[in-house]
Amino acid sequence: MSEPTVDTIIADILSSLRTTLLVSCVGQKGSIRLIAEEFIRHARSFAKSTIAPLKCYDVATNTFVDKESPTTLSLVGFKYFANRDDPPSDPSVESLPESPPAVAKQFAAQAIVDFYTDWEEHYRRELAIAHGCSPYDFQIDYFGDLNRMRQDYVHNRGVCSGSVHCRRLKWFSRGDLMIPTPQNYVELLAAFPIEELRQKPSPRTSGTDRVSIRASIPVIREFEQLAGQVRESKSDALNEALSDWIAGNTIAGE
């Protein structure tokens, strides 16, 4: 079996993005539709002699059931969590807005995190092999912006902080709840950097990157404590330590 070409890898990345966005958009509509159908059933019972109680959605069976259990979520609970980022003054179910912003945020978070992880952990390396370069040579603003969003979704509960510095996907302002609009999703597809990915990148000789290594917990804690005491950033301290180690071992090996 031949190695994948640059064009086939790029086509695969774009297909992954389209699939991820499809699942995000359709899944969001599906959850809202389920809730709407149950509320309609409940409302129609008002015209009958017996009012039907609202049921709970059972994750184990994917059906609505009458009684709560460890695998169920009540509609009141769903609408609360769906709207908890924009709580109303009136806590009743009827007063809550029809569009659940937190649910939209969750689907967006899943889409952005999943797609960026695919790029970082798989496609970036595959494309580097096809181009004959290092994965670190790819410095593309599009993926840098997705990483900033991923950081905010994962570490800041989907509230814009680092994403305010996005260079191409400028969707949010500081403090915004990060819910992409349909236009944003279209832009995510339209701005996909096909031509940049087709070109072999220049070797990267400067900048910074994360180091994926394991070290003794006591050593890490002492390192962080000392770096704080001398008011030096951990990145600068690590650069200094690595440079000293390289210099020492290079001399010893000569």
mmCIF file of C-alpha atoms in Angstrom:
data_model
loop_
_atom_site.group_PDB
_atom_site.id
_atom_site.type_symbol
_atom_site.label_atom_id
_atom_site.label_comp_id
_atom_site.label_asym_id
_atom_site.label_seq_id
_atom_site.Cartn_x
_atom_site.Cartn_y
_atom_site.Cartn_z
ATOM 1 C CA MET A 1 0.000 0.000 0.000
ATOM 2 C CA SER A 2 1.447 3.355 -1.062
ATOM 3 C CA GLU A 3 1.971 6.221 1.339
ATOM 4 C CA PRO A 4 -0.777 8.882 1.306
ATOM 5 C CA THR A 5 -0.034 11.949 -0.769
ATOM 6 C CA VAL A 6 -0.291 15.554 0.361
ATOM 7 C CA ASP A 7 -3.542 16.011 -1.570
ATOM 8 C CA THR A 8 -5.187 12.875 -0.160
ATOM 9 C CA ILE A 9 -4.271 13.904 3.397
ATOM 10 C CA ILE A 10 -5.676 17.409 2.865
ATOM 11 C CA ALA A 11 -8.874 15.933 1.417
ATOM 12 C CA ASP A 12 -9.137 13.695 4.479
ATOM 13 C CA ILE A 13 -8.673 16.672 6.839
ATOM 14 C CA LEU A 14 -11.392 18.634 5.046
ATOM 15 C CA SER A 15 -13.726 15.630 5.107
ATOM 16 C CA SER A 16 -13.119 15.295 8.857
ATOM 17 C CA LEU A 17 -13.980 18.972 9.347
ATOM 18 C CA ARG A 18 -17.209 18.719 7.347
ATOM 19 C CA THR A 19 -18.264 15.593 9.229
ATOM 20 C CA THR A 20 -17.493 17.205 12.591
ATOM 21 C CA LEU A 21 -19.546 20.295 11.738
ATOM 22 C CA LEU A 22 -22.426 18.168 10.445
ATOM 23 C CA VAL A 23 -22.562 16.178 13.683
ATOM 24 C CA SER A 24 -22.377 19.395 15.721
ATOM 25 C CA CYS A 25 -25.185 21.165 13.853
ATOM 26 C CA VAL A 26 -27.503 18.171 13.484
ATOM 27 C CA GLY A 27 -26.894 16.953 17.037
ATOM 28 C CA GLN A 28 -27.823 20.347 18.424
ATOM 29 C CA LYS A 29 -31.072 20.383 16.467
ATOM 30 C CA GLY A 30 -31.821 16.817 17.522
ATOM 31 C CA SER A 31 -31.659 17.573 21.242
ATOM 32 C CA ILE A 32 -33.895 20.626 20.855
ATOM 33 C CA ARG A 33 -36.385 18.651 18.768
ATOM 34 C CA LEU A 34 -36.623 15.902 21.392
ATOM 35 C CA ILE A 35 -37.425 18.424 24.091
ATOM 36 C CA ALA A 36 -39.920 20.288 21.897
ATOM 37 C CA GLU A 37 -41.819 17.099 21.068
ATOM 38 C CA GLU A 38 -42.180 16.200 24.737
ATOM 39 C CA PHE A 39 -43.415 19.687 25.643
ATOM 40 C CA ILE A 40 -45.961 19.524 22.810
ATOM 41 C CA ARG A 41 -47.240 16.168 24.094
ATOM 42 C CA HIS A 42 -47.508 17.648 27.587
ATOM 43 C CA ALA A 43 -49.322 20.778 26.331
ATOM 44 C CA ARG A 44 -51.845 18.801 24.288
ATOM 45 C CA SER A 45 -52.885 16.902 27.394
ATOM 46 C CA PHE A 46 -54.305 20.153 28.826
ATOM 47 C CA ALA A 47 -57.362 19.643 26.618
ATOM 48 C CA LYS A 48 -57.997 16.235 28.155
ATOM 49 C CA SER A 49 -59.394 15.247 31.506
ATOM 50 C CA THR A 50 -56.000 14.116 32.789
ATOM 51 C CA ILE A 51 -52.891 16.256 32.338
ATOM 52 C CA ALA A 52 -49.915 14.135 31.307
ATOM 53 C CA PRO A 53 -46.851 14.794 33.464
ATOM 54 C CA LEU A 54 -43.571 15.717 31.829
ATOM 55 C CA LYS A 55 -41.396 12.664 31.362
ATOM 56 C CA CYS A 56 -37.646 12.208 31.768
ATOM 57 C CA TYR A 57 -35.256 11.329 28.969
ATOM 58 C CA ASP A 58 -33.439 8.052 29.624
ATOM 59 C CA VAL A 59 -29.928 7.922 28.180
ATOM 60 C CA ALA A 60 -29.773 4.131 28.574
ATOM 61 C CA THR A 61 -32.780 3.452 26.325
ATOM 62 C CA ASN A 62 -32.956 6.708 24.300
ATOM 63 C CA THR A 63 -36.628 7.076 25.205
ATOM 64 C CA PHE A 64 -38.791 9.195 27.494
ATOM 65 C CA VAL A 65 -39.799 7.418 30.700
ATOM 66 C CA ASP A 66 -42.151 8.228 33.573
ATOM 67 C CA LYS A 67 -39.765 7.789 36.507
ATOM 68 C CA GLU A 68 -36.362 9.259 37.276
ATOM 69 C CA SER A 69 -33.327 6.991 37.575
ATOM 70 C CA PRO A 70 -29.523 7.333 37.579
ATOM 71 C CA THR A 71 -29.609 7.412 33.751
ATOM 72 C CA THR A 72 -32.396 9.974 33.255
ATOM 73 C CA LEU A 73 -32.517 13.738 32.910
ATOM 74 C CA SER A 74 -35.693 15.684 33.566
ATOM 75 C CA LEU A 75 -36.760 18.350 31.101
ATOM 76 C CA VAL A 76 -36.555 20.939 33.853
ATOM 77 C CA GLY A 77 -32.976 19.866 34.482
ATOM 78 C CA PHE A 78 -32.155 19.901 30.792
ATOM 79 C CA LYS A 79 -33.505 23.411 30.283
ATOM 80 C CA TYR A 80 -31.699 24.625 33.387
ATOM 81 C CA PHE A 81 -28.310 23.361 32.227
ATOM 82 C CA ALA A 82 -29.042 24.423 28.657
ATOM 83 C CA ASN A 83 -29.502 28.008 29.793
ATOM 84 C CA ARG A 84 -27.373 28.268 32.922
ATOM 85 C CA ASP A 85 -24.925 30.677 31.248
ATOM 86 C CA ASP A 86 -27.768 33.163 30.761
ATOM 87 C CA PRO A 87 -30.098 32.522 33.714
ATOM 88 C CA PRO A 88 -33.516 34.227 33.625
ATOM 89 C CA SER A 89 -34.975 36.213 36.492
ATOM 90 C CA ASP A 90 -37.946 33.832 36.583
ATOM 91 C CA PRO A 91 -36.752 30.248 37.269
ATOM 92 C CA SER A 92 -39.877 28.549 35.865
ATOM 93 C CA VAL A 93 -39.519 26.315 32.824
ATOM 94 C CA GLU A 94 -42.001 28.380 30.800
ATOM 95 C CA SER A 95 -39.904 31.532 31.159
ATOM 96 C CA LEU A 96 -36.700 30.041 29.809
ATOM 97 C CA PRO A 97 -35.672 31.051 26.271
ATOM 98 C CA GLU A 98 -36.370 28.685 23.407
ATOM 99 C CA SER A 99 -32.761 28.588 22.195
ATOM 100 C CA PRO A 100 -30.444 26.844 24.686
ATOM 101 C CA PRO A 101 -27.138 28.729 24.535
ATOM 102 C CA ALA A 102 -25.145 26.379 26.741
ATOM 103 C CA VAL A 103 -26.132 23.382 24.645
ATOM 104 C CA ALA A 104 -24.991 25.207 21.522
ATOM 105 C CA LYS A 105 -21.728 25.986 23.307
ATOM 106 C CA GLN A 106 -21.225 22.337 24.251
ATOM 107 C CA PHE A 107 -21.690 21.148 20.683
ATOM 108 C CA ALA A 108 -19.326 23.858 19.430
ATOM 109 C CA ALA A 109 -16.751 22.889 22.047
ATOM 110 C CA GLN A 110 -16.921 19.247 21.007
ATOM 111 C CA ALA A 111 -16.519 20.179 17.344
ATOM 112 C CA ILE A 112 -13.575 22.554 17.818
ATOM 113 C CA VAL A 113 -11.736 20.364 20.336
ATOM 114 C CA ASP A 114 -12.250 17.193 18.295
ATOM 115 C CA PHE A 115 -11.142 18.703 14.986
ATOM 116 C CA TYR A 116 -8.100 20.483 16.410
ATOM 117 C CA THR A 117 -7.017 17.314 18.242
ATOM 118 C CA ASP A 118 -7.276 15.368 14.969
ATOM 119 C CA TRP A 119 -4.975 17.931 13.357
ATOM 120 C CA GLU A 120 -2.474 18.115 16.206
ATOM 121 C CA GLU A 121 -2.214 14.409 17.029
ATOM 122 C CA HIS A 122 -2.634 12.838 13.588
ATOM 123 C CA TYR A 123 -2.875 14.936 10.442
ATOM 124 C CA ARG A 124 -0.036 17.307 11.288
ATOM 125 C CA ARG A 125 2.374 14.382 11.537
ATOM 126 C CA GLU A 126 0.994 12.608 8.467
ATOM 127 C CA LEU A 127 1.323 15.759 6.388
ATOM 128 C CA ALA A 128 4.865 16.306 7.668
ATOM 129 C CA ILE A 129 5.831 12.816 6.490
ATOM 130 C CA ALA A 130 4.296 13.473 3.069
ATOM 131 C CA HIS A 131 6.129 16.798 2.767
ATOM 132 C CA GLY A 132 9.377 15.485 4.245
ATOM 133 C CA CYS A 133 9.514 18.076 7.008
ATOM 134 C CA SER A 134 9.002 18.407 10.759
ATOM 135 C CA PRO A 135 5.487 18.692 12.206
ATOM 136 C CA TYR A 136 6.741 21.786 14.041
ATOM 137 C CA ASP A 137 7.373 23.527 10.714
ATOM 138 C CA PHE A 138 3.633 24.059 10.182
ATOM 139 C CA GLN A 139 2.782 27.510 11.545
ATOM 140 C CA ILE A 140 -0.688 28.238 10.158
ATOM 141 C CA ASP A 141 -2.885 30.950 11.676
ATOM 142 C CA TYR A 142 -6.066 28.939 11.007
ATOM 143 C CA PHE A 143 -4.980 26.113 13.307
ATOM 144 C CA GLY A 144 -3.462 28.555 15.774
ATOM 145 C CA ASP A 145 -6.896 30.178 16.102
ATOM 146 C CA LEU A 146 -8.554 26.795 16.627
ATOM 147 C CA ASN A 147 -6.049 26.067 19.386
ATOM 148 C CA ARG A 148 -6.885 29.373 21.104
ATOM 149 C CA MET A 149 -10.582 28.462 20.984
ATOM 150 C CA ARG A 150 -9.842 24.956 22.235
ATOM 151 C CA GLN A 151 -7.991 26.405 25.213
ATOM 152 C CA ASP A 152 -10.968 28.610 26.105
ATOM 153 C CA TYR A 153 -13.482 25.786 25.708
ATOM 154 C CA VAL A 154 -11.405 23.399 27.819
ATOM 155 C CA HIS A 155 -9.944 25.728 30.453
ATOM 156 C CA ASN A 156 -12.319 28.723 30.554
ATOM 157 C CA ARG A 157 -15.728 27.033 30.194
ATOM 158 C CA GLY A 158 -16.232 28.436 26.725
ATOM 159 C CA VAL A 159 -15.865 32.090 27.703
ATOM 160 C CA CYS A 160 -13.650 34.067 25.335
ATOM 161 C CA SER A 161 -10.244 34.939 26.743
ATOM 162 C CA GLY A 162 -7.304 33.849 24.597
ATOM 163 C CA SER A 163 -9.599 33.610 21.564
ATOM 164 C CA VAL A 164 -9.711 37.393 21.427
ATOM 165 C CA HIS A 165 -6.231 37.154 19.849
ATOM 166 C CA CYS A 166 -7.374 35.027 16.895
ATOM 167 C CA ARG A 167 -5.887 36.274 13.621
ATOM 168 C CA ARG A 168 -8.255 34.810 11.027
ATOM 169 C CA LEU A 169 -11.292 33.414 12.845
ATOM 170 C CA LYS A 170 -12.203 36.622 14.680
ATOM 171 C CA TRP A 171 -15.567 35.529 16.041
ATOM 172 C CA PHE A 172 -15.629 36.586 19.672
ATOM 173 C CA SER A 173 -14.849 39.485 21.990
ATOM 174 C CA ARG A 174 -13.411 39.089 25.482
ATOM 175 C CA GLY A 175 -16.018 37.692 27.866
ATOM 176 C CA ASP A 176 -18.336 36.381 25.129
ATOM 177 C CA LEU A 177 -19.944 32.982 25.533
ATOM 178 C CA MET A 178 -18.359 31.172 22.603
ATOM 179 C CA ILE A 179 -21.319 30.054 20.478
ATOM 180 C CA PRO A 180 -20.445 30.118 16.765
ATOM 181 C CA THR A 181 -23.138 31.362 14.398
ATOM 182 C CA PRO A 182 -24.028 29.509 11.177
ATOM 183 C CA GLN A 183 -21.964 32.154 9.372
ATOM 184 C CA ASN A 184 -18.986 31.288 11.585
ATOM 185 C CA TYR A 185 -19.250 27.628 10.633
ATOM 186 C CA VAL A 186 -19.386 28.577 6.944
ATOM 187 C CA GLU A 187 -16.272 30.706 7.454
ATOM 188 C CA LEU A 188 -14.543 27.745 9.107
ATOM 189 C CA LEU A 189 -14.995 25.840 5.855
ATOM 190 C CA ALA A 190 -14.306 28.768 3.518
ATOM 191 C CA ALA A 191 -11.109 29.751 5.350
ATOM 192 C CA PHE A 192 -9.690 26.217 5.378
ATOM 193 C CA PRO A 193 -6.032 26.720 4.320
ATOM 194 C CA ILE A 194 -5.775 24.277 1.425
ATOM 195 C CA GLU A 195 -3.012 26.129 -0.414
ATOM 196 C CA GLU A 196 -0.932 26.642 2.734
ATOM 197 C CA LEU A 197 -1.133 22.938 3.503
ATOM 198 C CA ARG A 198 -0.094 22.026 -0.045
ATOM 199 C CA GLN A 199 3.153 23.967 0.240
ATOM 200 C CA LYS A 200 6.106 22.446 2.065
ATOM 201 C CA PRO A 201 6.755 24.808 4.998
ATOM 202 C CA SER A 202 10.118 26.404 5.650
ATOM 203 C CA PRO A 203 12.127 24.852 8.495
ATOM 204 C CA ARG A 204 11.215 26.428 11.804
ATOM 205 C CA THR A 205 14.274 27.783 13.587
ATOM 206 C CA SER A 206 12.721 30.043 16.231
ATOM 207 C CA GLY A 207 9.689 30.367 18.461
ATOM 208 C CA THR A 208 8.461 28.153 21.278
ATOM 209 C CA ASP A 209 6.553 24.913 21.625
ATOM 210 C CA ARG A 210 5.347 22.588 24.346
ATOM 211 C CA VAL A 211 7.576 19.761 25.544
ATOM 212 C CA SER A 212 5.827 16.439 26.055
ATOM 213 C CA ILE A 213 7.975 14.703 28.680
ATOM 214 C CA ARG A 214 7.586 13.073 32.071
ATOM 215 C CA ALA A 215 9.590 14.054 35.141
ATOM 216 C CA SER A 216 9.626 13.317 38.861
ATOM 217 C CA ILE A 217 6.832 15.171 40.679
ATOM 218 C CA PRO A 218 9.167 16.475 43.444
ATOM 219 C CA VAL A 219 11.566 17.777 40.781
ATOM 220 C CA ILE A 220 8.741 19.504 38.901
ATOM 221 C CA ARG A 221 7.419 21.131 42.074
ATOM 222 C CA GLU A 222 10.874 22.347 43.114
ATOM 223 C CA PHE A 223 11.473 23.691 39.602
ATOM 224 C CA GLU A 224 8.184 25.637 39.629
ATOM 225 C CA GLN A 225 8.858 26.967 43.142
ATOM 226 C CA LEU A 226 12.369 28.157 42.302
ATOM 227 C CA ALA A 227 11.249 29.709 39.025
ATOM 228 C CA GLY A 228 8.645 31.669 40.972
ATOM 229 C CA GLN A 229 11.156 32.783 43.594
ATOM 230 C CA VAL A 230 13.545 34.265 41.053
ATOM 231 C CA ARG A 231 10.567 35.786 39.202
ATOM 232 C CA GLU A 232 11.503 34.033 36.013
ATOM 233 C CA SER A 233 8.947 32.530 33.671
ATOM 234 C CA LYS A 234 8.878 28.749 33.677
ATOM 235 C CA SER A 235 9.513 28.779 29.938
ATOM 236 C CA ASP A 236 12.684 30.849 30.335
ATOM 237 C CA ALA A 237 13.843 28.684 33.232
ATOM 238 C CA LEU A 238 13.247 25.503 31.238
ATOM 239 C CA ASN A 239 15.107 26.913 28.234
ATOM 240 C CA GLU A 240 18.061 27.720 30.489
ATOM 241 C CA ALA A 241 18.037 24.277 32.103
ATOM 242 C CA LEU A 242 17.823 22.460 28.770
ATOM 243 C CA SER A 243 20.569 24.613 27.247
ATOM 244 C CA ASP A 244 22.856 23.887 30.220
ATOM 245 C CA TRP A 245 22.148 20.153 29.970
ATOM 246 C CA ILE A 246 22.838 20.100 26.227
ATOM 247 C CA ALA A 247 26.053 22.083 26.662
ATOM 248 C CA GLY A 248 27.258 19.818 29.466
ATOM 249 C CA ASN A 249 26.542 16.604 27.612
ATOM 250 C CA THR A 250 27.943 17.868 24.330
ATOM 251 C CA ILE A 251 31.263 18.655 26.025
ATOM 252 C CA ALA A 252 31.268 15.308 27.836
ATOM 253 C CA GLY A 253 30.711 13.438 24.592
ATOM 254 C CA GLU A 254 33.559 15.048 22.698
#
